[in-house]
PDB file of N, CA and C in Angstrom:
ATOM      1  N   UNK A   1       0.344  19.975 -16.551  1.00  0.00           N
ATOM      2  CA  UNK A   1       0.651  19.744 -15.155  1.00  0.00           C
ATOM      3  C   UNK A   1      -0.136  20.730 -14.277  1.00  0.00           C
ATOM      4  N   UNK A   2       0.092  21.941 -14.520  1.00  0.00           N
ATOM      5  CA  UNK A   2      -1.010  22.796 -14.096  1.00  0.00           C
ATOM      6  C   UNK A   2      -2.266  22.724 -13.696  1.00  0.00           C
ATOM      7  N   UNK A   3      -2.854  22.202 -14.801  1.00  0.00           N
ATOM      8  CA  UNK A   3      -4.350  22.048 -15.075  1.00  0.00           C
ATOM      9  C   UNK A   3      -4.771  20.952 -14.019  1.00  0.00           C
ATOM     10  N   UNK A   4      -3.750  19.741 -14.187  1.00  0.00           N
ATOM     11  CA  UNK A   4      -4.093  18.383 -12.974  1.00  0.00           C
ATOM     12  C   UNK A   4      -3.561  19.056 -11.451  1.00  0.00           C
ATOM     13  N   UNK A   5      -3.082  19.999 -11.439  1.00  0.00           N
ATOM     14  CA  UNK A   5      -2.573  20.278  -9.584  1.00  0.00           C
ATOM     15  C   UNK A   5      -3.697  21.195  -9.444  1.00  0.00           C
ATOM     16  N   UNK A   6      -4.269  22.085 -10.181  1.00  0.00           N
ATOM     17  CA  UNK A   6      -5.088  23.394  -9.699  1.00  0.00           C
ATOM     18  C   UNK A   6      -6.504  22.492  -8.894  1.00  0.00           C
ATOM     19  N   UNK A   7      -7.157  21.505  -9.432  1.00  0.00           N
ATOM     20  CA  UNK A   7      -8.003  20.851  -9.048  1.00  0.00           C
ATOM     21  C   UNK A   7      -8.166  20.198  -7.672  1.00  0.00           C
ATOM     22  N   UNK A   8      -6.921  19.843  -7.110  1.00  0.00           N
ATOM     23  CA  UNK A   8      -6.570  19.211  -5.783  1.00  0.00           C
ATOM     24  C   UNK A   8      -7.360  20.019  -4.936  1.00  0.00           C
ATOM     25  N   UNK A   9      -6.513  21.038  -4.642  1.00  0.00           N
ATOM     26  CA  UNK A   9      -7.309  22.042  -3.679  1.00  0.00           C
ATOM     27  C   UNK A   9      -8.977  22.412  -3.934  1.00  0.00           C
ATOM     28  N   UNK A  10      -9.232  22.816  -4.916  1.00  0.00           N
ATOM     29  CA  UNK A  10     -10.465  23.328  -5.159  1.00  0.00           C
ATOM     30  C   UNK A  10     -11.415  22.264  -5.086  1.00  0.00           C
ATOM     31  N   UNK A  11     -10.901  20.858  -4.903  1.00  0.00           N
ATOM     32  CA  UNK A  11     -12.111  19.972  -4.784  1.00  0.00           C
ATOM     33  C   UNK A  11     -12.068  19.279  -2.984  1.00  0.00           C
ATOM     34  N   UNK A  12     -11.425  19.879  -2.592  1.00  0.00           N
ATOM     35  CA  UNK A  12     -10.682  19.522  -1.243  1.00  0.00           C
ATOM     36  C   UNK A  12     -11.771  20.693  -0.481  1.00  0.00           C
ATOM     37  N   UNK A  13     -11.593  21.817  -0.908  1.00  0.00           N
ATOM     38  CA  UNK A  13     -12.328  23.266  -0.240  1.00  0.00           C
ATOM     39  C   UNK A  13     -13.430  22.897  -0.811  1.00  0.00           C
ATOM     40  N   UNK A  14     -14.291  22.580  -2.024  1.00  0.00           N
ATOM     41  CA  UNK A  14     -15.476  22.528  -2.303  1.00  0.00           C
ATOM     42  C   UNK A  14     -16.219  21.393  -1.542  1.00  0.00           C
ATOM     43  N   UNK A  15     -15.684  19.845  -1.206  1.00  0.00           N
ATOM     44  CA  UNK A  15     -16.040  19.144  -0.575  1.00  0.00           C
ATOM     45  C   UNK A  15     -15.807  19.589   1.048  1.00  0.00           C
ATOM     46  N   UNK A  16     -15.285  20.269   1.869  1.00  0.00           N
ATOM     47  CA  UNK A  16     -15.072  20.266   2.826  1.00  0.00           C
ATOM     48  C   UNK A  16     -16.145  21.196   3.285  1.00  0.00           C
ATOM     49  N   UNK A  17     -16.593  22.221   2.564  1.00  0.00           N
ATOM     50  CA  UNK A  17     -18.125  22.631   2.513  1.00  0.00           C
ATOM     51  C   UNK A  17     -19.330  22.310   2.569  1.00  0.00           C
ATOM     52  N   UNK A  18     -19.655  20.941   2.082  1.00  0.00           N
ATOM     53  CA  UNK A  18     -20.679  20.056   2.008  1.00  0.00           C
ATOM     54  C   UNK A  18     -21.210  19.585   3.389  1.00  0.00           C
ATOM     55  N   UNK A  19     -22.357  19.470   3.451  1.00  0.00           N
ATOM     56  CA  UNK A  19     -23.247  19.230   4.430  1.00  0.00           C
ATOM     57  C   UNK A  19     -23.249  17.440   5.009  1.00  0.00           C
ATOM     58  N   UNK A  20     -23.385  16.768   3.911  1.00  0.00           N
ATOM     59  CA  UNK A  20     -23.319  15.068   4.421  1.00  0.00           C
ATOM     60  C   UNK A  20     -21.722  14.659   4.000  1.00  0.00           C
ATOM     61  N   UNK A  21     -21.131  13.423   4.840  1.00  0.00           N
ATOM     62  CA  UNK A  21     -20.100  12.591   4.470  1.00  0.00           C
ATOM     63  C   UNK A  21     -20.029  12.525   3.215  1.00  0.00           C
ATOM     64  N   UNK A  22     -21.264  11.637   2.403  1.00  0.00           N
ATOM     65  CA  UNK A  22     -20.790  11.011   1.154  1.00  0.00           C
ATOM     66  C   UNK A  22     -21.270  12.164   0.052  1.00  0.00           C
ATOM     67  N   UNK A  23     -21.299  13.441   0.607  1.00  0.00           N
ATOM     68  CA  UNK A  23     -21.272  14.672  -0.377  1.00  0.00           C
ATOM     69  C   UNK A  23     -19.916  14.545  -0.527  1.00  0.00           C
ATOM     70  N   UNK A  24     -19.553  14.840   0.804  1.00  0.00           N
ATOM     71  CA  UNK A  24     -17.828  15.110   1.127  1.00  0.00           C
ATOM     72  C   UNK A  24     -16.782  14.285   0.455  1.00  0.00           C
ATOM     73  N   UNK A  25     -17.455  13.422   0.753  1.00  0.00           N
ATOM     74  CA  UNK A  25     -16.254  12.087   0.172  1.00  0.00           C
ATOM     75  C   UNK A  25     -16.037  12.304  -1.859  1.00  0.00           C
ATOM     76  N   UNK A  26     -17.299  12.574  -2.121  1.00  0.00           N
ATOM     77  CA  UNK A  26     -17.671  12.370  -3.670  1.00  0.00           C
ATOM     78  C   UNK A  26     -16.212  13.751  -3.998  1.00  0.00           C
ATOM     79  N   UNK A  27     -16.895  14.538  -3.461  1.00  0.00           N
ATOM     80  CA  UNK A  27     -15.664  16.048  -4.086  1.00  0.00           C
ATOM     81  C   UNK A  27     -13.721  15.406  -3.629  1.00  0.00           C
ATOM     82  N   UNK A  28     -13.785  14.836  -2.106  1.00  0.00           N
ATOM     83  CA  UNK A  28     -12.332  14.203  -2.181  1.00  0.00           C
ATOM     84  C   UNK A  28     -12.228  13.490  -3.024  1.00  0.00           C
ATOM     85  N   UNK A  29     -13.129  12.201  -3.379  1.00  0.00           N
ATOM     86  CA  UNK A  29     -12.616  11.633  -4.747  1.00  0.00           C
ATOM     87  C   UNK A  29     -12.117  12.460  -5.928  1.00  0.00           C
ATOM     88  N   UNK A  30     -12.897  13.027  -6.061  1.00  0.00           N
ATOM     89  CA  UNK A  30     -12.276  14.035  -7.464  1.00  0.00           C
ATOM     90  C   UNK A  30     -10.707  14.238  -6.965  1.00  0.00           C
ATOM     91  N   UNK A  31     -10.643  14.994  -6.031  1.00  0.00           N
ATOM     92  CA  UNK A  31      -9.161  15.551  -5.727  1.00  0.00           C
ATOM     93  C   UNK A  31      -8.103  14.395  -5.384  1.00  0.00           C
ATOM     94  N   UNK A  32      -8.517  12.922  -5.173  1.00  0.00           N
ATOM     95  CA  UNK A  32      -8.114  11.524  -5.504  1.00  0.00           C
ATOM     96  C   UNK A  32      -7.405  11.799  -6.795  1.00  0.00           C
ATOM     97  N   UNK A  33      -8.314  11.605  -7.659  1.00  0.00           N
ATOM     98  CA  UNK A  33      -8.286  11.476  -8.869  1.00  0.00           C
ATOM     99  C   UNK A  33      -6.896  12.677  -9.758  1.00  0.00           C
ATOM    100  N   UNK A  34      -7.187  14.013  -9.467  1.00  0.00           N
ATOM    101  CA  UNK A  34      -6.358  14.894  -9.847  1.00  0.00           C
ATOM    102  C   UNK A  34      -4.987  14.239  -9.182  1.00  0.00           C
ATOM    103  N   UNK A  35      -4.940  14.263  -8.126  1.00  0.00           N
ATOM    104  CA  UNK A  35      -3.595  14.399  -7.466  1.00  0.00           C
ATOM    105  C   UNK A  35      -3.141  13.077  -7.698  1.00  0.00           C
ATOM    106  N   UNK A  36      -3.521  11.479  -7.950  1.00  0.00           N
ATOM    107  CA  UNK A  36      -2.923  11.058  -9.007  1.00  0.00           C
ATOM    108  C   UNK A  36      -2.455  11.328 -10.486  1.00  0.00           C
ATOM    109  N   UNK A  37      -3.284  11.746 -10.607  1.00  0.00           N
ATOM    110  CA  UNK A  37      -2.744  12.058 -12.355  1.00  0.00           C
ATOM    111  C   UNK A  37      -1.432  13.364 -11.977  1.00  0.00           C
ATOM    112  N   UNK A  38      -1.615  14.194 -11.070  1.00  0.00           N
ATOM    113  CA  UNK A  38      -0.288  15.223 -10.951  1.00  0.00           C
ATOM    114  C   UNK A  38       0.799  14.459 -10.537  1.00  0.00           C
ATOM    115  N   UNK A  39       0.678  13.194  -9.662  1.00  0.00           N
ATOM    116  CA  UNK A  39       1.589  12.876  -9.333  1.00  0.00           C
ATOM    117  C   UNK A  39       2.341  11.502 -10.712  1.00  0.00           C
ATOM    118  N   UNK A  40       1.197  11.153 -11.796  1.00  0.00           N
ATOM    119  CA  UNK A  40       1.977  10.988 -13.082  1.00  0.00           C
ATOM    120  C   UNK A  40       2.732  11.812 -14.128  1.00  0.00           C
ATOM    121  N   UNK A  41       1.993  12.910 -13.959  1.00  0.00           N
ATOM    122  CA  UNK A  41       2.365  14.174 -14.799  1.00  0.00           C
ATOM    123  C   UNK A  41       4.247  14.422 -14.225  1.00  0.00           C
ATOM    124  N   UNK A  42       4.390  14.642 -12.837  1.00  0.00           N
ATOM    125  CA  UNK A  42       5.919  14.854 -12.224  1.00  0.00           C
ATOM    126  C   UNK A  42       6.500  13.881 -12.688  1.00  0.00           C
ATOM    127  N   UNK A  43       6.532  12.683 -12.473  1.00  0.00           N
ATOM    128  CA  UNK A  43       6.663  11.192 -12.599  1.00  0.00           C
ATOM    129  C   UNK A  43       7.606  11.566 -14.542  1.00  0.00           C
ATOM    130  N   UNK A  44       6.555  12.023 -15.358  1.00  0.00           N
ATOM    131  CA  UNK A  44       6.658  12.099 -16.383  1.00  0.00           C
ATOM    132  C   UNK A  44       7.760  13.630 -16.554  1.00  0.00           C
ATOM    133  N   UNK A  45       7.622  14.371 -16.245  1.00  0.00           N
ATOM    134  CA  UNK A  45       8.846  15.455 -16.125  1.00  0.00           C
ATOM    135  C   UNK A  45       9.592  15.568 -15.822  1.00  0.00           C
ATOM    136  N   UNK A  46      10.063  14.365 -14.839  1.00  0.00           N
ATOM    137  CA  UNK A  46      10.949  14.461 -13.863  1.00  0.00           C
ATOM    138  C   UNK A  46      12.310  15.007 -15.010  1.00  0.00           C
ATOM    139  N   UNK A  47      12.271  14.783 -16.149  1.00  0.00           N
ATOM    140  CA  UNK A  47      13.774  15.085 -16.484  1.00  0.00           C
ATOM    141  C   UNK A  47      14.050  16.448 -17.192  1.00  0.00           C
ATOM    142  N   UNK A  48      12.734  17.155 -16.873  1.00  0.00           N
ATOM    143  CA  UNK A  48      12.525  18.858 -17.201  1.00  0.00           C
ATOM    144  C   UNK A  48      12.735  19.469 -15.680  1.00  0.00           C
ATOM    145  N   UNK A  49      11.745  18.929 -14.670  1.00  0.00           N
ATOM    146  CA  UNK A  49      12.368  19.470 -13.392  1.00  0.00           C
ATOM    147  C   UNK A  49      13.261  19.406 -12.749  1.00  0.00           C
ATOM    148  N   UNK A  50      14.501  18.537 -12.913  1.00  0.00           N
ATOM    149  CA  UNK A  50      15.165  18.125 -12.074  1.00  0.00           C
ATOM    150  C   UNK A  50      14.761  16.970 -11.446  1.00  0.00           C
ATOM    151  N   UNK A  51      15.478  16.014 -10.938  1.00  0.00           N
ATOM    152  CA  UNK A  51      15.674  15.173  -9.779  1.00  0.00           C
ATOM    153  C   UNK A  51      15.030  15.824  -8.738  1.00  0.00           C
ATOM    154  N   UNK A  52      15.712  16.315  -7.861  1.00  0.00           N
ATOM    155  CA  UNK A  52      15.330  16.808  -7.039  1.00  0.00           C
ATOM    156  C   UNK A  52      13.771  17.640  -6.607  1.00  0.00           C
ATOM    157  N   UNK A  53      13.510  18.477  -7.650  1.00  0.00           N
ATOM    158  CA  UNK A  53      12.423  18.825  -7.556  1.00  0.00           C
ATOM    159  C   UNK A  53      11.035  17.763  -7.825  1.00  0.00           C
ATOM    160  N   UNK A  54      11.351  17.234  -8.934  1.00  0.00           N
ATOM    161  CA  UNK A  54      10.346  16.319  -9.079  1.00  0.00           C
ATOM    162  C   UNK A  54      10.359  15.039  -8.169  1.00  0.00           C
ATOM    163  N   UNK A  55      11.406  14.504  -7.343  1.00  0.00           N
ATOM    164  CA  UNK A  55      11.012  14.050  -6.356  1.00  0.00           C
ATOM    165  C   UNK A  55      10.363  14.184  -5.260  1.00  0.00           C
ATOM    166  N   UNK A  56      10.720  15.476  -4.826  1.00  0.00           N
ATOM    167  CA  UNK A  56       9.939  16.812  -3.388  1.00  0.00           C
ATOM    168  C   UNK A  56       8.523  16.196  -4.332  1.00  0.00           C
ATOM    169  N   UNK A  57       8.355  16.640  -5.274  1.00  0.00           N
ATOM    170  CA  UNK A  57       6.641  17.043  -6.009  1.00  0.00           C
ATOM    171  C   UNK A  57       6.198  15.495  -5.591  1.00  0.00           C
ATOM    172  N   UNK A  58       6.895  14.368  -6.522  1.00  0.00           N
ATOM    173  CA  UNK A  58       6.244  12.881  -6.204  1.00  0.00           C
ATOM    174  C   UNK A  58       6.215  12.548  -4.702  1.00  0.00           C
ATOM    175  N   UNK A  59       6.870  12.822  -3.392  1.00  0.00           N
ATOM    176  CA  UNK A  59       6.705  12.157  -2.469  1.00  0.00           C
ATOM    177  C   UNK A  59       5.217  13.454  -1.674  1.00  0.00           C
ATOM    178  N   UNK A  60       4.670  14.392  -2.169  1.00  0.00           N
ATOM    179  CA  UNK A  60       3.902  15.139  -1.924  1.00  0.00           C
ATOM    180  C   UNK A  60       3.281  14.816  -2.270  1.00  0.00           C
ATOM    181  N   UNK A  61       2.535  14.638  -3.728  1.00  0.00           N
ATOM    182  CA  UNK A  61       1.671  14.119  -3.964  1.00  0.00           C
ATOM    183  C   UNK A  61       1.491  12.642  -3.638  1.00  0.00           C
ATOM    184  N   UNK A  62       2.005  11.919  -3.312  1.00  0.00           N
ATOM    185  CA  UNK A  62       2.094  10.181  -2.363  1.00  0.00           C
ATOM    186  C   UNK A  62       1.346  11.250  -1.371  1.00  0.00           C
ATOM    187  N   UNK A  63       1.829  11.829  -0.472  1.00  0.00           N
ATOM    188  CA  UNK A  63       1.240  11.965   0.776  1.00  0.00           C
ATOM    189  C   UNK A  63      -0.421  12.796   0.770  1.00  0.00           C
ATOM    190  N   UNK A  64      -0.316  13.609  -0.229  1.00  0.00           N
ATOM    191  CA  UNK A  64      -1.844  13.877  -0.066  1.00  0.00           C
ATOM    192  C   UNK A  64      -2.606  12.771  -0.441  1.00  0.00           C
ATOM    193  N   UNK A  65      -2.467  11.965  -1.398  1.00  0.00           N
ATOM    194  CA  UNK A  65      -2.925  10.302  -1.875  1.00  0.00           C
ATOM    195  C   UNK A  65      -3.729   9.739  -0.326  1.00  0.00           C
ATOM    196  N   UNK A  66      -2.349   9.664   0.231  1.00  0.00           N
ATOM    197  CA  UNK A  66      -2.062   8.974   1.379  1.00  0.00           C
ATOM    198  C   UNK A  66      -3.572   9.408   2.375  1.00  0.00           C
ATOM    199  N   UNK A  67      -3.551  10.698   2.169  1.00  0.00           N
ATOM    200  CA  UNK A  67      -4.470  11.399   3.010  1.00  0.00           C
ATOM    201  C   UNK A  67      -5.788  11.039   2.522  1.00  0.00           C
ATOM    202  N   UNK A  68      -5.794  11.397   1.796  1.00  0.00           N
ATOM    203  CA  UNK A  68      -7.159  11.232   1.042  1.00  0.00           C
ATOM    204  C   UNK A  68      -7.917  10.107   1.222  1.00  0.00           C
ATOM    205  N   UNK A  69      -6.953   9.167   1.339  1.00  0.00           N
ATOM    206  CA  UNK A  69      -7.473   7.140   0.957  1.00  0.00           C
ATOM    207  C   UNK A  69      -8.007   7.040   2.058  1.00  0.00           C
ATOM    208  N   UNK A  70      -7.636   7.802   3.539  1.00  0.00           N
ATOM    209  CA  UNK A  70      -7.849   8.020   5.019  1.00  0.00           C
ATOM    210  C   UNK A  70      -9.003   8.565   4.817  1.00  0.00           C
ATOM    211  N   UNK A  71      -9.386   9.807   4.274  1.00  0.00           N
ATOM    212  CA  UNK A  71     -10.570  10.582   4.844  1.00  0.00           C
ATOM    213  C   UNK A  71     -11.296  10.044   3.723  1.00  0.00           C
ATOM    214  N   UNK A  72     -11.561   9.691   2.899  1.00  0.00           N
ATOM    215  CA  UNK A  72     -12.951   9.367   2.150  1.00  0.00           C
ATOM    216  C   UNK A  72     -13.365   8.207   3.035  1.00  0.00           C
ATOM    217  N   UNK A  73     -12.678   7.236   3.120  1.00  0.00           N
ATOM    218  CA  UNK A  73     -13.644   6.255   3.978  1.00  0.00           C
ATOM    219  C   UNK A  73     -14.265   6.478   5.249  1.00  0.00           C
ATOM    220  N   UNK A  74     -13.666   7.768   5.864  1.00  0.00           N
ATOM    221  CA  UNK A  74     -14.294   8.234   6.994  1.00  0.00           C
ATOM    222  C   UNK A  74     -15.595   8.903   6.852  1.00  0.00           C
ATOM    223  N   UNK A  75     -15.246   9.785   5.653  1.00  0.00           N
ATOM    224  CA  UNK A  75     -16.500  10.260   5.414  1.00  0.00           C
ATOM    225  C   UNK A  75     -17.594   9.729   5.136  1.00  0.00           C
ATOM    226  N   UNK A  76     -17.460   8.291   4.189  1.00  0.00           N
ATOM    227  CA  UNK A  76     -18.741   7.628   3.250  1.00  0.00           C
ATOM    228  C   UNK A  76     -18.819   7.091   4.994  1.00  0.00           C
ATOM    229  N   UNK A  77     -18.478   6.954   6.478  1.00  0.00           N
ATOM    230  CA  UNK A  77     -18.760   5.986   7.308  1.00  0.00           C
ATOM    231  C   UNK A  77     -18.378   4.672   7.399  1.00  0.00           C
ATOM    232  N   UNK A  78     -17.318   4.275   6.590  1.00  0.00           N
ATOM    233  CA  UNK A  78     -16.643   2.862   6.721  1.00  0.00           C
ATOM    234  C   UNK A  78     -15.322   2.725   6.348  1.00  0.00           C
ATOM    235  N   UNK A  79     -14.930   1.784   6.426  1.00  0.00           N
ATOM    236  CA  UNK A  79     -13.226   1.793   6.675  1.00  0.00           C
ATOM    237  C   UNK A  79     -12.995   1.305   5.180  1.00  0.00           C
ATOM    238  N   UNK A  80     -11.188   1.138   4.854  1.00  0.00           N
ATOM    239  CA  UNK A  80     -11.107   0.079   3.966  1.00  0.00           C
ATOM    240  C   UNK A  80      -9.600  -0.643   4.661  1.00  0.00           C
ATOM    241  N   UNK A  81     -10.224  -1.910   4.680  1.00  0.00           N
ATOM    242  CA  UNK A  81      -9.210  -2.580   5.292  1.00  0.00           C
ATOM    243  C   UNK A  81      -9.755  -4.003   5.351  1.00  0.00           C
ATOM    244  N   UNK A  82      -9.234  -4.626   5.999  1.00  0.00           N
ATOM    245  CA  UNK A  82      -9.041  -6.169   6.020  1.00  0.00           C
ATOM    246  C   UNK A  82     -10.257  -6.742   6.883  1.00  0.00           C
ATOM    247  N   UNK A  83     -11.323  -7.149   6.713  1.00  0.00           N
ATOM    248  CA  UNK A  83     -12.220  -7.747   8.068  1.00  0.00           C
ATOM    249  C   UNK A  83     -11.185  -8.168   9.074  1.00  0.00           C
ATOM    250  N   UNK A  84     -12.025  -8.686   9.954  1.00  0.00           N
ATOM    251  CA  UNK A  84     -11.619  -9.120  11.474  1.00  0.00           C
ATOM    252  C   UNK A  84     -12.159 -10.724  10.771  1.00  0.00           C
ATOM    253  N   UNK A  85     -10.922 -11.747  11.629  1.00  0.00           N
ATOM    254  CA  UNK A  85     -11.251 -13.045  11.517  1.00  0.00           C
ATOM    255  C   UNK A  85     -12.416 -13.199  11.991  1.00  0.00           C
ATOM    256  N   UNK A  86     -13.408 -14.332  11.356  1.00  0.00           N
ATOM    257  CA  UNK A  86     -14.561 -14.761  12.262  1.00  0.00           C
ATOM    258  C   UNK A  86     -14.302 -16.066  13.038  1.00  0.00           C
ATOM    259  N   UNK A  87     -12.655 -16.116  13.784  1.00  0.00           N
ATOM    260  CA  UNK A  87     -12.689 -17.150  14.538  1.00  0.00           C
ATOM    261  C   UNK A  87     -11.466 -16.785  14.863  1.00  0.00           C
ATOM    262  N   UNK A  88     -10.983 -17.483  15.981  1.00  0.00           N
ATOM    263  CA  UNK A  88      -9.778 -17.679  16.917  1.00  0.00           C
ATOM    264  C   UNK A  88      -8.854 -18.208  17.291  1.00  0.00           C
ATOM    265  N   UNK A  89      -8.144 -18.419  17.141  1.00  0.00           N
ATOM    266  CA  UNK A  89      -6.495 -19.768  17.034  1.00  0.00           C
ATOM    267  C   UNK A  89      -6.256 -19.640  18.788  1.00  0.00           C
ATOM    268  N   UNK A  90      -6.572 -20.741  19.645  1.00  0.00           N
ATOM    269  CA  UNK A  90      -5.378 -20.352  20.871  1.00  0.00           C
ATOM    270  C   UNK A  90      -4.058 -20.640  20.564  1.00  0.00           C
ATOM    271  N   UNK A  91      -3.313 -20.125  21.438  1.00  0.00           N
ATOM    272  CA  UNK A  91      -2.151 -19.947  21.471  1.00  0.00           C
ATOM    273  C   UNK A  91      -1.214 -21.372  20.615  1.00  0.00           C
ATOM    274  N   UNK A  92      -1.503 -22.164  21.965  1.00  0.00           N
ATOM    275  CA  UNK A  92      -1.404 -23.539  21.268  1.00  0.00           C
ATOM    276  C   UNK A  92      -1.821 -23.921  19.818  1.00  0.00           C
ATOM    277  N   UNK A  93      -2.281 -23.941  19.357  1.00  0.00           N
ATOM    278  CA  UNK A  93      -2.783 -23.607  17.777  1.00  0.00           C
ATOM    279  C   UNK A  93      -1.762 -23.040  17.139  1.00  0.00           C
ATOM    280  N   UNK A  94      -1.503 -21.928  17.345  1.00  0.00           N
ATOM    281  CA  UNK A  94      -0.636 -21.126  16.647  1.00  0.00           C
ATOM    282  C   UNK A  94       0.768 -22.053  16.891  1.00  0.00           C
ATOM    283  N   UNK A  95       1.214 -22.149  18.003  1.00  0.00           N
ATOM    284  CA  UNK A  95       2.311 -22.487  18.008  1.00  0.00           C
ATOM    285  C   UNK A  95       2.675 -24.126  17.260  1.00  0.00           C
ATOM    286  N   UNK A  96       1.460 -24.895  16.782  1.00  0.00           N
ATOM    287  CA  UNK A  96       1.673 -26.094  16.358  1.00  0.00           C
ATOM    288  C   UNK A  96       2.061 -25.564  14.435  1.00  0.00           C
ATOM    289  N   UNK A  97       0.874 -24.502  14.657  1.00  0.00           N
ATOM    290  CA  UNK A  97       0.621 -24.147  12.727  1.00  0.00           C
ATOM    291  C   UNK A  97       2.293 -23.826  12.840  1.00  0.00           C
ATOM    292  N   UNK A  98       3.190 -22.981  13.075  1.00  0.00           N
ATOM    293  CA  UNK A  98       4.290 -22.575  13.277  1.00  0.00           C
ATOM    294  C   UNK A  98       5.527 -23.666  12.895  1.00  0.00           C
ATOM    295  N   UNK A  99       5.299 -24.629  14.018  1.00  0.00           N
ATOM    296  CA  UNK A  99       6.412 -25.253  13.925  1.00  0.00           C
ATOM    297  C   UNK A  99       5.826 -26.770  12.727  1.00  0.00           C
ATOM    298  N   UNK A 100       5.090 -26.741  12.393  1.00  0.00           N
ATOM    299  CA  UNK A 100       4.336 -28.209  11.389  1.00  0.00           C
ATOM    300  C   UNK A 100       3.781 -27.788  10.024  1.00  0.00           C
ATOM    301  N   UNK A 101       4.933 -26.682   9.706  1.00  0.00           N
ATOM    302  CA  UNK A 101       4.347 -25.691   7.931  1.00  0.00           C
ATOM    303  C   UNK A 101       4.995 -27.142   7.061  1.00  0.00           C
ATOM    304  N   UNK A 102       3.702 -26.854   6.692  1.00  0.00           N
ATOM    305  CA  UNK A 102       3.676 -27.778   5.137  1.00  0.00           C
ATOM    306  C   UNK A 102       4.718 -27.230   4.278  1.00  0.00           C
ATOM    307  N   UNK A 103       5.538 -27.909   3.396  1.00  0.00           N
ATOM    308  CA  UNK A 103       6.053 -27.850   2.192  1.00  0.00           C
ATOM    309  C   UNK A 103       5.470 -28.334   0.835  1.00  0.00           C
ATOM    310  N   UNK A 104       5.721 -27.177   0.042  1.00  0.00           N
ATOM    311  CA  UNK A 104       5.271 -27.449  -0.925  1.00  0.00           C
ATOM    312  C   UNK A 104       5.940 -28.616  -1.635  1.00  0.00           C
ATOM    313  N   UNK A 105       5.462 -30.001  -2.604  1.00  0.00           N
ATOM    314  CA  UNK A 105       7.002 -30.361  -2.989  1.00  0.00           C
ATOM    315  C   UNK A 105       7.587 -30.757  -4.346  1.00  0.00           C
TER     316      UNK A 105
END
């Protein structure tokens, strides 16, 4: 457990040093990578740490996750998410799709 948490930080500070985005991003991946596996490692102890503690640990490591999934795509310069439709429903549209849903049967 040790060994997978010590890495978080040190690849967090080593990338945050780096000169280009997708330097940056490459070292957050790593610390991606650790801080999942720490947050299996708790997952997996939970019944040496306590409840309690190993929950505090799992919803921490969720949130640096959380963080991370945010700033690498900022860094490489692109998002990850859903495109934008390449077209437009008016209103009317919508309101017909709404009330005229097909059943499956």
């Amino acid at each position: 457990m040790y060994r997978a948490v010590g890495p978080i930080g040190s690849n967090v500070a080593e990338g945050y040093s780096r000169g280009t985005g997708q330097d940056r991003a490459r070292f957050y991946e790593y610390a991606l990578g650790s801080a999942r596996e720490s947050r299996d490692w708790y997952f997996k102890g939970r019944f040496v740490l306590g409840e309690d503690a190993a929950q505090h640990r799992l919803s921490f490591m969720t949130e640096i996750i959380r963080l991370l999934l945010t700033i690498i795509p900022q860094q490489r310069g692109g998002e990850i998410r859903e495109p934008d439709l390449p077209y437009d429903a008016s209103d009317e549209q919508v309101e017909d799709l709404l009330e005229n849903v097909p059943l499956a049967s």
